[in-house]
Amino acid sequence: EVQLVQSGAEVKKPGESLRISCKGSGYKFTNYWIGWVRQMPGKGLEWMGIIYPDDSDSRYSPSFQGQVTISADKSISTAYLQWSGLKASDTAMYYCAKWREEGSYYYGMDVWGQGTTVTVSS
Amino acid sequence: QTVVTQETSFSVSPGGTVTLTCGLSSGSVSTSYYPSWYQQTPGQAPRTLIYSTNTRSSGVPDRFSGSILGNKAALTITGAQADDESDYYCVLYMGSGTVVFGGGTKLTVL
């Protein structure tokens, strides 16, 4: 069974750094793009960016470029989303999602993680 | 940046048919945008319904169908059921590996 399992909820203070994770299993992790989606409280889904674990090629939404870093460690089939200086406006649920077609970013997402809640408050 | 537009809300009667649409603030949606559709109920992760315009994801009932209608992508639910009451999001491929979500449609079944 293809699964994405995300790390647990986080509570942080403004200015702190954070890295959340998403571990893939049941498929060849290196060969599928994997990405992150933000959902602020009571709001819609926003695409943040994706990474191809085999070579760490990454693409970002202009809205998130420079605000977060997406990385992957293919040796442990895990993707990461990282902040170097959190803001209160980063408070949200974050989902990871696997792209459907091997080697392709055309066909959208097929499997989703369970989500990680990030709360940033002083 | 191009905005992907969806109806804010829609309602349908049980057993009825509803079509939700996904457009662009500028231009027309075609199959080249590889439209996909996702369902999300409160407190849950999204679930993939449709990809590449009209292909149902594994396990999705055939009452869900996708198409291009005029200059928009469309999701049609035929024979709506109570548990179809959810938020529905479309996603369009914008090139260079980037995609954009629509703002989502809140569907009420009553």
PDB file of C-alpha atoms in Angstrom:
ATOM      1  CA  GLU A   1       0.000   0.000   0.000  1.00  0.00           C
ATOM      2  CA  VAL A   2       1.301   3.437  -0.956  1.00  0.00           C
ATOM      3  CA  GLN A   3       1.444   5.678   2.108  1.00  0.00           C
ATOM      4  CA  LEU A   4       2.735   9.067   3.157  1.00  0.00           C
ATOM      5  CA  VAL A   5       3.175   9.510   6.899  1.00  0.00           C
ATOM      6  CA  GLN A   6       3.835  12.992   8.209  1.00  0.00           C
ATOM      7  CA  SER A   7       5.490  14.124  11.413  1.00  0.00           C
ATOM      8  CA  GLY A   8       3.448  15.297  14.366  1.00  0.00           C
ATOM      9  CA  ALA A   9       1.977  18.629  15.312  1.00  0.00           C
ATOM     10  CA  GLU A  10       4.339  21.483  16.152  1.00  0.00           C
ATOM     11  CA  VAL A  11       3.985  24.557  18.345  1.00  0.00           C
ATOM     12  CA  LYS A  12       6.672  27.179  17.799  1.00  0.00           C
ATOM     13  CA  LYS A  13       7.437  30.803  18.576  1.00  0.00           C
ATOM     14  CA  PRO A  14       7.900  33.504  15.926  1.00  0.00           C
ATOM     15  CA  GLY A  15      11.424  33.567  14.581  1.00  0.00           C
ATOM     16  CA  GLU A  16      12.142  29.915  15.358  1.00  0.00           C
ATOM     17  CA  SER A  17      13.129  27.415  12.714  1.00  0.00           C
ATOM     18  CA  LEU A  18      11.240  24.249  11.901  1.00  0.00           C
ATOM     19  CA  ARG A  19      11.439  21.217   9.651  1.00  0.00           C
ATOM     20  CA  ILE A  20       8.493  18.876   9.165  1.00  0.00           C
ATOM     21  CA  SER A  21       8.704  15.549   7.400  1.00  0.00           C
ATOM     22  CA  CYS A  22       6.803  13.208   5.127  1.00  0.00           C
ATOM     23  CA  LYS A  23       7.901   9.572   4.793  1.00  0.00           C
ATOM     24  CA  GLY A  24       6.843   7.610   1.738  1.00  0.00           C
ATOM     25  CA  SER A  25       6.416   3.851   1.583  1.00  0.00           C
ATOM     26  CA  GLY A  26       5.007   1.257  -0.772  1.00  0.00           C
ATOM     27  CA  TYR A  27       6.449   2.802  -3.925  1.00  0.00           C
ATOM     28  CA  LYS A  28       9.763   3.812  -5.487  1.00  0.00           C
ATOM     29  CA  PHE A  29      10.223   7.091  -3.604  1.00  0.00           C
ATOM     30  CA  THR A  30      13.010   8.411  -5.810  1.00  0.00           C
ATOM     31  CA  ASN A  31      10.964   8.306  -9.001  1.00  0.00           C
ATOM     32  CA  TYR A  32       7.893  10.344  -8.107  1.00  0.00           C
ATOM     33  CA  TRP A  33       7.589  14.056  -7.500  1.00  0.00           C
ATOM     34  CA  ILE A  34       6.365  14.873  -4.007  1.00  0.00           C
ATOM     35  CA  GLY A  35       5.036  18.203  -2.872  1.00  0.00           C
ATOM     36  CA  TRP A  36       3.583  20.315  -0.097  1.00  0.00           C
ATOM     37  CA  VAL A  37       0.216  22.030   0.244  1.00  0.00           C
ATOM     38  CA  ARG A  38      -0.767  24.631   2.830  1.00  0.00           C
ATOM     39  CA  GLN A  39      -4.196  25.108   4.328  1.00  0.00           C
ATOM     40  CA  MET A  40      -4.576  28.075   6.644  1.00  0.00           C
ATOM     41  CA  PRO A  41      -7.363  27.902   9.231  1.00  0.00           C
ATOM     42  CA  GLY A  42     -10.747  28.027   7.513  1.00  0.00           C
ATOM     43  CA  LYS A  43      -9.168  28.610   4.099  1.00  0.00           C
ATOM     44  CA  GLY A  44      -8.517  26.725   0.889  1.00  0.00           C
ATOM     45  CA  LEU A  45      -5.627  24.615  -0.326  1.00  0.00           C
ATOM     46  CA  GLU A  46      -2.487  26.313  -1.649  1.00  0.00           C
ATOM     47  CA  TRP A  47       0.267  24.573  -3.611  1.00  0.00           C
ATOM     48  CA  MET A  48       3.695  25.391  -2.202  1.00  0.00           C
ATOM     49  CA  GLY A  49       6.135  23.381  -4.281  1.00  0.00           C
ATOM     50  CA  ILE A  50       7.460  19.979  -5.280  1.00  0.00           C
ATOM     51  CA  ILE A  51      10.704  18.039  -5.336  1.00  0.00           C
ATOM     52  CA  TYR A  52      11.978  15.082  -7.339  1.00  0.00           C
ATOM     53  CA  PRO A  53      13.844  13.009  -4.746  1.00  0.00           C
ATOM     54  CA  ASP A  54      16.173  11.303  -7.180  1.00  0.00           C
ATOM     55  CA  ASP A  55      18.052  14.505  -8.057  1.00  0.00           C
ATOM     56  CA  SER A  56      16.425  17.053  -5.684  1.00  0.00           C
ATOM     57  CA  ASP A  57      15.127  19.128  -8.595  1.00  0.00           C
ATOM     58  CA  SER A  58      12.547  21.425  -7.008  1.00  0.00           C
ATOM     59  CA  ARG A  59       9.874  23.874  -8.143  1.00  0.00           C
ATOM     60  CA  TYR A  60       8.146  26.481  -6.021  1.00  0.00           C
ATOM     61  CA  SER A  61       5.021  28.566  -6.184  1.00  0.00           C
ATOM     62  CA  PRO A  62       6.007  32.227  -6.543  1.00  0.00           C
ATOM     63  CA  SER A  63       4.073  32.832  -3.318  1.00  0.00           C
ATOM     64  CA  PHE A  64       6.384  30.533  -1.366  1.00  0.00           C
ATOM     65  CA  GLN A  65       9.709  30.907  -3.197  1.00  0.00           C
ATOM     66  CA  GLY A  66      12.278  32.125  -0.690  1.00  0.00           C
ATOM     67  CA  GLN A  67       9.885  31.614   2.244  1.00  0.00           C
ATOM     68  CA  VAL A  68      10.354  27.867   2.676  1.00  0.00           C
ATOM     69  CA  THR A  69      12.757  25.159   1.578  1.00  0.00           C
ATOM     70  CA  ILE A  70      11.684  21.787   0.248  1.00  0.00           C
ATOM     71  CA  SER A  71      14.215  18.983   0.437  1.00  0.00           C
ATOM     72  CA  ALA A  72      14.370  15.202   0.380  1.00  0.00           C
ATOM     73  CA  ASP A  73      16.559  12.422   1.719  1.00  0.00           C
ATOM     74  CA  LYS A  74      16.134   9.552  -0.697  1.00  0.00           C
ATOM     75  CA  SER A  75      18.095   7.192   1.546  1.00  0.00           C
ATOM     76  CA  ILE A  76      15.216   7.231   4.030  1.00  0.00           C
ATOM     77  CA  SER A  77      12.374   8.008   1.590  1.00  0.00           C
ATOM     78  CA  THR A  78      11.526  11.261   3.350  1.00  0.00           C
ATOM     79  CA  ALA A  79      10.635  14.716   2.103  1.00  0.00           C
ATOM     80  CA  TYR A  80      10.913  17.843   4.229  1.00  0.00           C
ATOM     81  CA  LEU A  81       9.442  21.312   4.454  1.00  0.00           C
ATOM     82  CA  GLN A  82      11.591  23.803   6.314  1.00  0.00           C
ATOM     83  CA  TRP A  83      11.348  27.348   7.655  1.00  0.00           C
ATOM     84  CA  SER A  84      14.261  29.406   8.964  1.00  0.00           C
ATOM     85  CA  GLY A  85      12.219  32.091  10.672  1.00  0.00           C
ATOM     86  CA  LEU A  86       8.587  31.307  11.403  1.00  0.00           C
ATOM     87  CA  LYS A  87       5.865  33.929  11.450  1.00  0.00           C
ATOM     88  CA  ALA A  88       2.422  33.810  13.012  1.00  0.00           C
ATOM     89  CA  SER A  89       1.036  33.736   9.462  1.00  0.00           C
ATOM     90  CA  ASP A  90       2.699  30.333   8.955  1.00  0.00           C
ATOM     91  CA  THR A  91       0.107  28.837  11.299  1.00  0.00           C
ATOM     92  CA  ALA A  92      -1.635  26.245   9.147  1.00  0.00           C
ATOM     93  CA  MET A  93      -2.121  22.601   8.301  1.00  0.00           C
ATOM     94  CA  TYR A  94       0.501  21.319   5.881  1.00  0.00           C
ATOM     95  CA  TYR A  95      -0.088  18.302   3.664  1.00  0.00           C
ATOM     96  CA  CYS A  96       2.418  16.392   1.606  1.00  0.00           C
ATOM     97  CA  ALA A  97       1.223  14.697  -1.551  1.00  0.00           C
ATOM     98  CA  LYS A  98       2.735  12.304  -4.061  1.00  0.00           C
ATOM     99  CA  TRP A  99       2.454  13.038  -7.757  1.00  0.00           C
ATOM    100  CA  ARG A 100       0.699  10.358  -9.765  1.00  0.00           C
ATOM    101  CA  GLU A 101       2.953   9.450 -12.689  1.00  0.00           C
ATOM    102  CA  GLU A 102       6.499   8.185 -12.392  1.00  0.00           C
ATOM    103  CA  GLY A 103       8.892  10.925 -13.443  1.00  0.00           C
ATOM    104  CA  SER A 104       6.108  13.332 -14.380  1.00  0.00           C
ATOM    105  CA  TYR A 105       4.514  16.379 -12.776  1.00  0.00           C
ATOM    106  CA  TYR A 106       1.589  16.617 -15.185  1.00  0.00           C
ATOM    107  CA  TYR A 107      -1.124  14.472 -13.721  1.00  0.00           C
ATOM    108  CA  GLY A 108      -1.654  15.880 -10.257  1.00  0.00           C
ATOM    109  CA  MET A 109      -1.508  14.242  -6.881  1.00  0.00           C
ATOM    110  CA  ASP A 110      -2.771  10.779  -6.045  1.00  0.00           C
ATOM    111  CA  VAL A 111      -1.792  10.010  -2.448  1.00  0.00           C
ATOM    112  CA  TRP A 112      -1.864  12.451   0.448  1.00  0.00           C
ATOM    113  CA  GLY A 113      -0.294  12.509   3.883  1.00  0.00           C
ATOM    114  CA  GLN A 114      -2.457  12.941   6.956  1.00  0.00           C
ATOM    115  CA  GLY A 115      -1.336  16.520   7.516  1.00  0.00           C
ATOM    116  CA  THR A 116       0.860  18.293  10.064  1.00  0.00           C
ATOM    117  CA  THR A 117      -0.506  21.171  12.113  1.00  0.00           C
ATOM    118  CA  VAL A 118       1.943  24.004  12.682  1.00  0.00           C
ATOM    119  CA  THR A 119       1.048  26.657  15.240  1.00  0.00           C
ATOM    120  CA  VAL A 120       3.235  29.745  15.574  1.00  0.00           C
ATOM    121  CA  SER A 121       2.446  31.894  18.581  1.00  0.00           C
ATOM    122  CA  SER A 122       4.315  33.957  21.109  1.00  0.00           C
TER     123      SER A 122
ATOM    124  CA  GLN B   1      -0.143  35.444 -11.333  1.00  0.00           C
ATOM    125  CA  THR B   2      -3.026  33.633 -13.006  1.00  0.00           C
ATOM    126  CA  VAL B   3      -5.997  33.018 -10.742  1.00  0.00           C
ATOM    127  CA  VAL B   4      -7.951  29.770 -10.934  1.00  0.00           C
ATOM    128  CA  THR B   5     -11.631  30.453 -10.351  1.00  0.00           C
ATOM    129  CA  GLN B   6     -14.301  28.242  -8.804  1.00  0.00           C
ATOM    130  CA  GLU B   7     -17.798  28.886  -7.543  1.00  0.00           C
ATOM    131  CA  THR B   8     -17.671  29.749  -3.841  1.00  0.00           C
ATOM    132  CA  SER B   9     -20.642  27.555  -3.009  1.00  0.00           C
ATOM    133  CA  PHE B  10     -23.251  25.365  -4.619  1.00  0.00           C
ATOM    134  CA  SER B  11     -26.168  23.321  -3.387  1.00  0.00           C
ATOM    135  CA  VAL B  12     -27.781  20.212  -4.803  1.00  0.00           C
ATOM    136  CA  SER B  13     -30.714  18.072  -3.765  1.00  0.00           C
ATOM    137  CA  PRO B  14     -30.118  14.421  -2.866  1.00  0.00           C
ATOM    138  CA  GLY B  15     -30.237  12.424  -6.090  1.00  0.00           C
ATOM    139  CA  GLY B  16     -29.710  15.518  -8.178  1.00  0.00           C
ATOM    140  CA  THR B  17     -26.936  16.470 -10.577  1.00  0.00           C
ATOM    141  CA  VAL B  18     -24.506  19.330 -10.097  1.00  0.00           C
ATOM    142  CA  THR B  19     -21.660  20.650 -12.218  1.00  0.00           C
ATOM    143  CA  LEU B  20     -18.826  22.575 -10.595  1.00  0.00           C
ATOM    144  CA  THR B  21     -16.489  24.559 -12.813  1.00  0.00           C
ATOM    145  CA  CYS B  22     -12.845  25.609 -12.833  1.00  0.00           C
ATOM    146  CA  GLY B  23     -11.768  28.555 -14.939  1.00  0.00           C
ATOM    147  CA  LEU B  24      -8.952  31.017 -15.446  1.00  0.00           C
ATOM    148  CA  SER B  25      -8.923  34.733 -14.693  1.00  0.00           C
ATOM    149  CA  SER B  26      -7.461  35.110 -18.155  1.00  0.00           C
ATOM    150  CA  GLY B  27      -7.866  32.562 -20.905  1.00  0.00           C
ATOM    151  CA  SER B  28      -9.508  29.206 -21.386  1.00  0.00           C
ATOM    152  CA  VAL B  29      -8.906  25.896 -19.654  1.00  0.00           C
ATOM    153  CA  SER B  30      -7.993  23.051 -21.998  1.00  0.00           C
ATOM    154  CA  THR B  31      -6.738  19.520 -21.537  1.00  0.00           C
ATOM    155  CA  SER B  32      -3.215  20.954 -21.690  1.00  0.00           C
ATOM    156  CA  TYR B  33      -3.780  22.232 -18.170  1.00  0.00           C
ATOM    157  CA  TYR B  34      -4.277  18.603 -16.996  1.00  0.00           C
ATOM    158  CA  PRO B  35      -7.142  19.582 -14.686  1.00  0.00           C
ATOM    159  CA  SER B  36      -7.576  17.479 -11.579  1.00  0.00           C
ATOM    160  CA  TRP B  37     -10.197  17.526  -8.837  1.00  0.00           C
ATOM    161  CA  TYR B  38      -9.995  16.885  -5.104  1.00  0.00           C
ATOM    162  CA  GLN B  39     -12.604  16.409  -2.406  1.00  0.00           C
ATOM    163  CA  GLN B  40     -12.061  17.482   1.187  1.00  0.00           C
ATOM    164  CA  THR B  41     -14.374  16.982   4.126  1.00  0.00           C
ATOM    165  CA  PRO B  42     -13.783  18.981   7.324  1.00  0.00           C
ATOM    166  CA  GLY B  43     -10.855  17.734   9.362  1.00  0.00           C
ATOM    167  CA  GLN B  44      -9.699  15.313   6.683  1.00  0.00           C
ATOM    168  CA  ALA B  45      -6.910  15.255   4.154  1.00  0.00           C
ATOM    169  CA  PRO B  46      -7.952  15.837   0.549  1.00  0.00           C
ATOM    170  CA  ARG B  47      -8.952  12.879  -1.602  1.00  0.00           C
ATOM    171  CA  THR B  48      -8.178  12.713  -5.300  1.00  0.00           C
ATOM    172  CA  LEU B  49     -11.241  12.312  -7.525  1.00  0.00           C
ATOM    173  CA  ILE B  50     -10.297  13.081 -11.127  1.00  0.00           C
ATOM    174  CA  TYR B  51      -7.040  13.608 -12.987  1.00  0.00           C
ATOM    175  CA  SER B  52      -6.052  14.512 -16.536  1.00  0.00           C
ATOM    176  CA  THR B  53      -9.455  16.140 -17.135  1.00  0.00           C
ATOM    177  CA  ASN B  54     -11.675  13.065 -16.977  1.00  0.00           C
ATOM    178  CA  THR B  55      -9.942  10.004 -15.507  1.00  0.00           C
ATOM    179  CA  ARG B  56     -11.343   8.816 -12.203  1.00  0.00           C
ATOM    180  CA  SER B  57      -8.859   7.969  -9.498  1.00  0.00           C
ATOM    181  CA  SER B  58      -8.924   4.433  -8.120  1.00  0.00           C
ATOM    182  CA  GLY B  59     -12.007   3.720  -6.016  1.00  0.00           C
ATOM    183  CA  VAL B  60     -13.913   6.849  -7.023  1.00  0.00           C
ATOM    184  CA  PRO B  61     -17.580   6.137  -7.816  1.00  0.00           C
ATOM    185  CA  ASP B  62     -18.677   6.664 -11.405  1.00  0.00           C
ATOM    186  CA  ARG B  63     -21.170   9.309 -10.327  1.00  0.00           C
ATOM    187  CA  PHE B  64     -18.162  11.645 -10.409  1.00  0.00           C
ATOM    188  CA  SER B  65     -17.043  12.694 -13.871  1.00  0.00           C
ATOM    189  CA  GLY B  66     -14.755  15.331 -15.323  1.00  0.00           C
ATOM    190  CA  SER B  67     -14.831  17.210 -18.591  1.00  0.00           C
ATOM    191  CA  ILE B  68     -14.107  20.453 -20.383  1.00  0.00           C
ATOM    192  CA  LEU B  69     -17.249  22.580 -20.738  1.00  0.00           C
ATOM    193  CA  GLY B  70     -16.754  25.604 -22.921  1.00  0.00           C
ATOM    194  CA  ASN B  71     -13.680  27.382 -21.584  1.00  0.00           C
ATOM    195  CA  LYS B  72     -13.620  25.692 -18.168  1.00  0.00           C
ATOM    196  CA  ALA B  73     -12.902  22.350 -16.596  1.00  0.00           C
ATOM    197  CA  ALA B  74     -15.923  20.790 -14.974  1.00  0.00           C
ATOM    198  CA  LEU B  75     -16.719  18.235 -12.287  1.00  0.00           C
ATOM    199  CA  THR B  76     -20.170  16.691 -12.506  1.00  0.00           C
ATOM    200  CA  ILE B  77     -21.761  14.721  -9.699  1.00  0.00           C
ATOM    201  CA  THR B  78     -24.712  12.656 -10.872  1.00  0.00           C
ATOM    202  CA  GLY B  79     -27.082  11.306  -8.235  1.00  0.00           C
ATOM    203  CA  ALA B  80     -25.637  13.332  -5.370  1.00  0.00           C
ATOM    204  CA  GLN B  81     -25.527  11.676  -1.967  1.00  0.00           C
ATOM    205  CA  ALA B  82     -25.395  13.164   1.485  1.00  0.00           C
ATOM    206  CA  ASP B  83     -21.762  12.233   1.956  1.00  0.00           C
ATOM    207  CA  ASP B  84     -20.841  14.210  -1.170  1.00  0.00           C
ATOM    208  CA  GLU B  85     -21.243  17.327   0.966  1.00  0.00           C
ATOM    209  CA  SER B  86     -17.636  18.560   0.960  1.00  0.00           C
ATOM    210  CA  ASP B  87     -15.272  21.164  -0.373  1.00  0.00           C
ATOM    211  CA  TYR B  88     -14.108  20.551  -3.941  1.00  0.00           C
ATOM    212  CA  TYR B  89     -10.876  21.914  -5.359  1.00  0.00           C
ATOM    213  CA  CYS B  90      -9.554  21.932  -8.886  1.00  0.00           C
ATOM    214  CA  VAL B  91      -5.882  22.083  -9.778  1.00  0.00           C
ATOM    215  CA  LEU B  92      -4.446  23.287 -13.079  1.00  0.00           C
ATOM    216  CA  TYR B  93      -0.957  22.677 -14.420  1.00  0.00           C
ATOM    217  CA  MET B  94       0.700  26.002 -15.244  1.00  0.00           C
ATOM    218  CA  GLY B  95       3.955  24.844 -16.800  1.00  0.00           C
ATOM    219  CA  SER B  96       7.517  24.281 -15.566  1.00  0.00           C
ATOM    220  CA  GLY B  97       6.291  21.848 -12.953  1.00  0.00           C
ATOM    221  CA  THR B  98       4.009  24.317 -11.198  1.00  0.00           C
ATOM    222  CA  VAL B  99       0.323  24.004 -10.426  1.00  0.00           C
ATOM    223  CA  VAL B 100      -2.318  26.261  -8.925  1.00  0.00           C
ATOM    224  CA  PHE B 101      -5.331  25.358  -6.798  1.00  0.00           C
ATOM    225  CA  GLY B 102      -8.674  26.985  -7.334  1.00  0.00           C
ATOM    226  CA  GLY B 103     -10.274  28.644  -4.349  1.00  0.00           C
ATOM    227  CA  GLY B 104     -12.593  25.702  -3.765  1.00  0.00           C
ATOM    228  CA  THR B 105     -16.355  25.169  -3.899  1.00  0.00           C
ATOM    229  CA  LYS B 106     -18.358  24.306  -0.817  1.00  0.00           C
ATOM    230  CA  LEU B 107     -21.046  21.851  -1.885  1.00  0.00           C
ATOM    231  CA  THR B 108     -24.151  21.457   0.234  1.00  0.00           C
ATOM    232  CA  VAL B 109     -26.491  18.511  -0.286  1.00  0.00           C
ATOM    233  CA  LEU B 110     -29.975  19.369   0.957  1.00  0.00           C
TER     234      LEU B 110
END
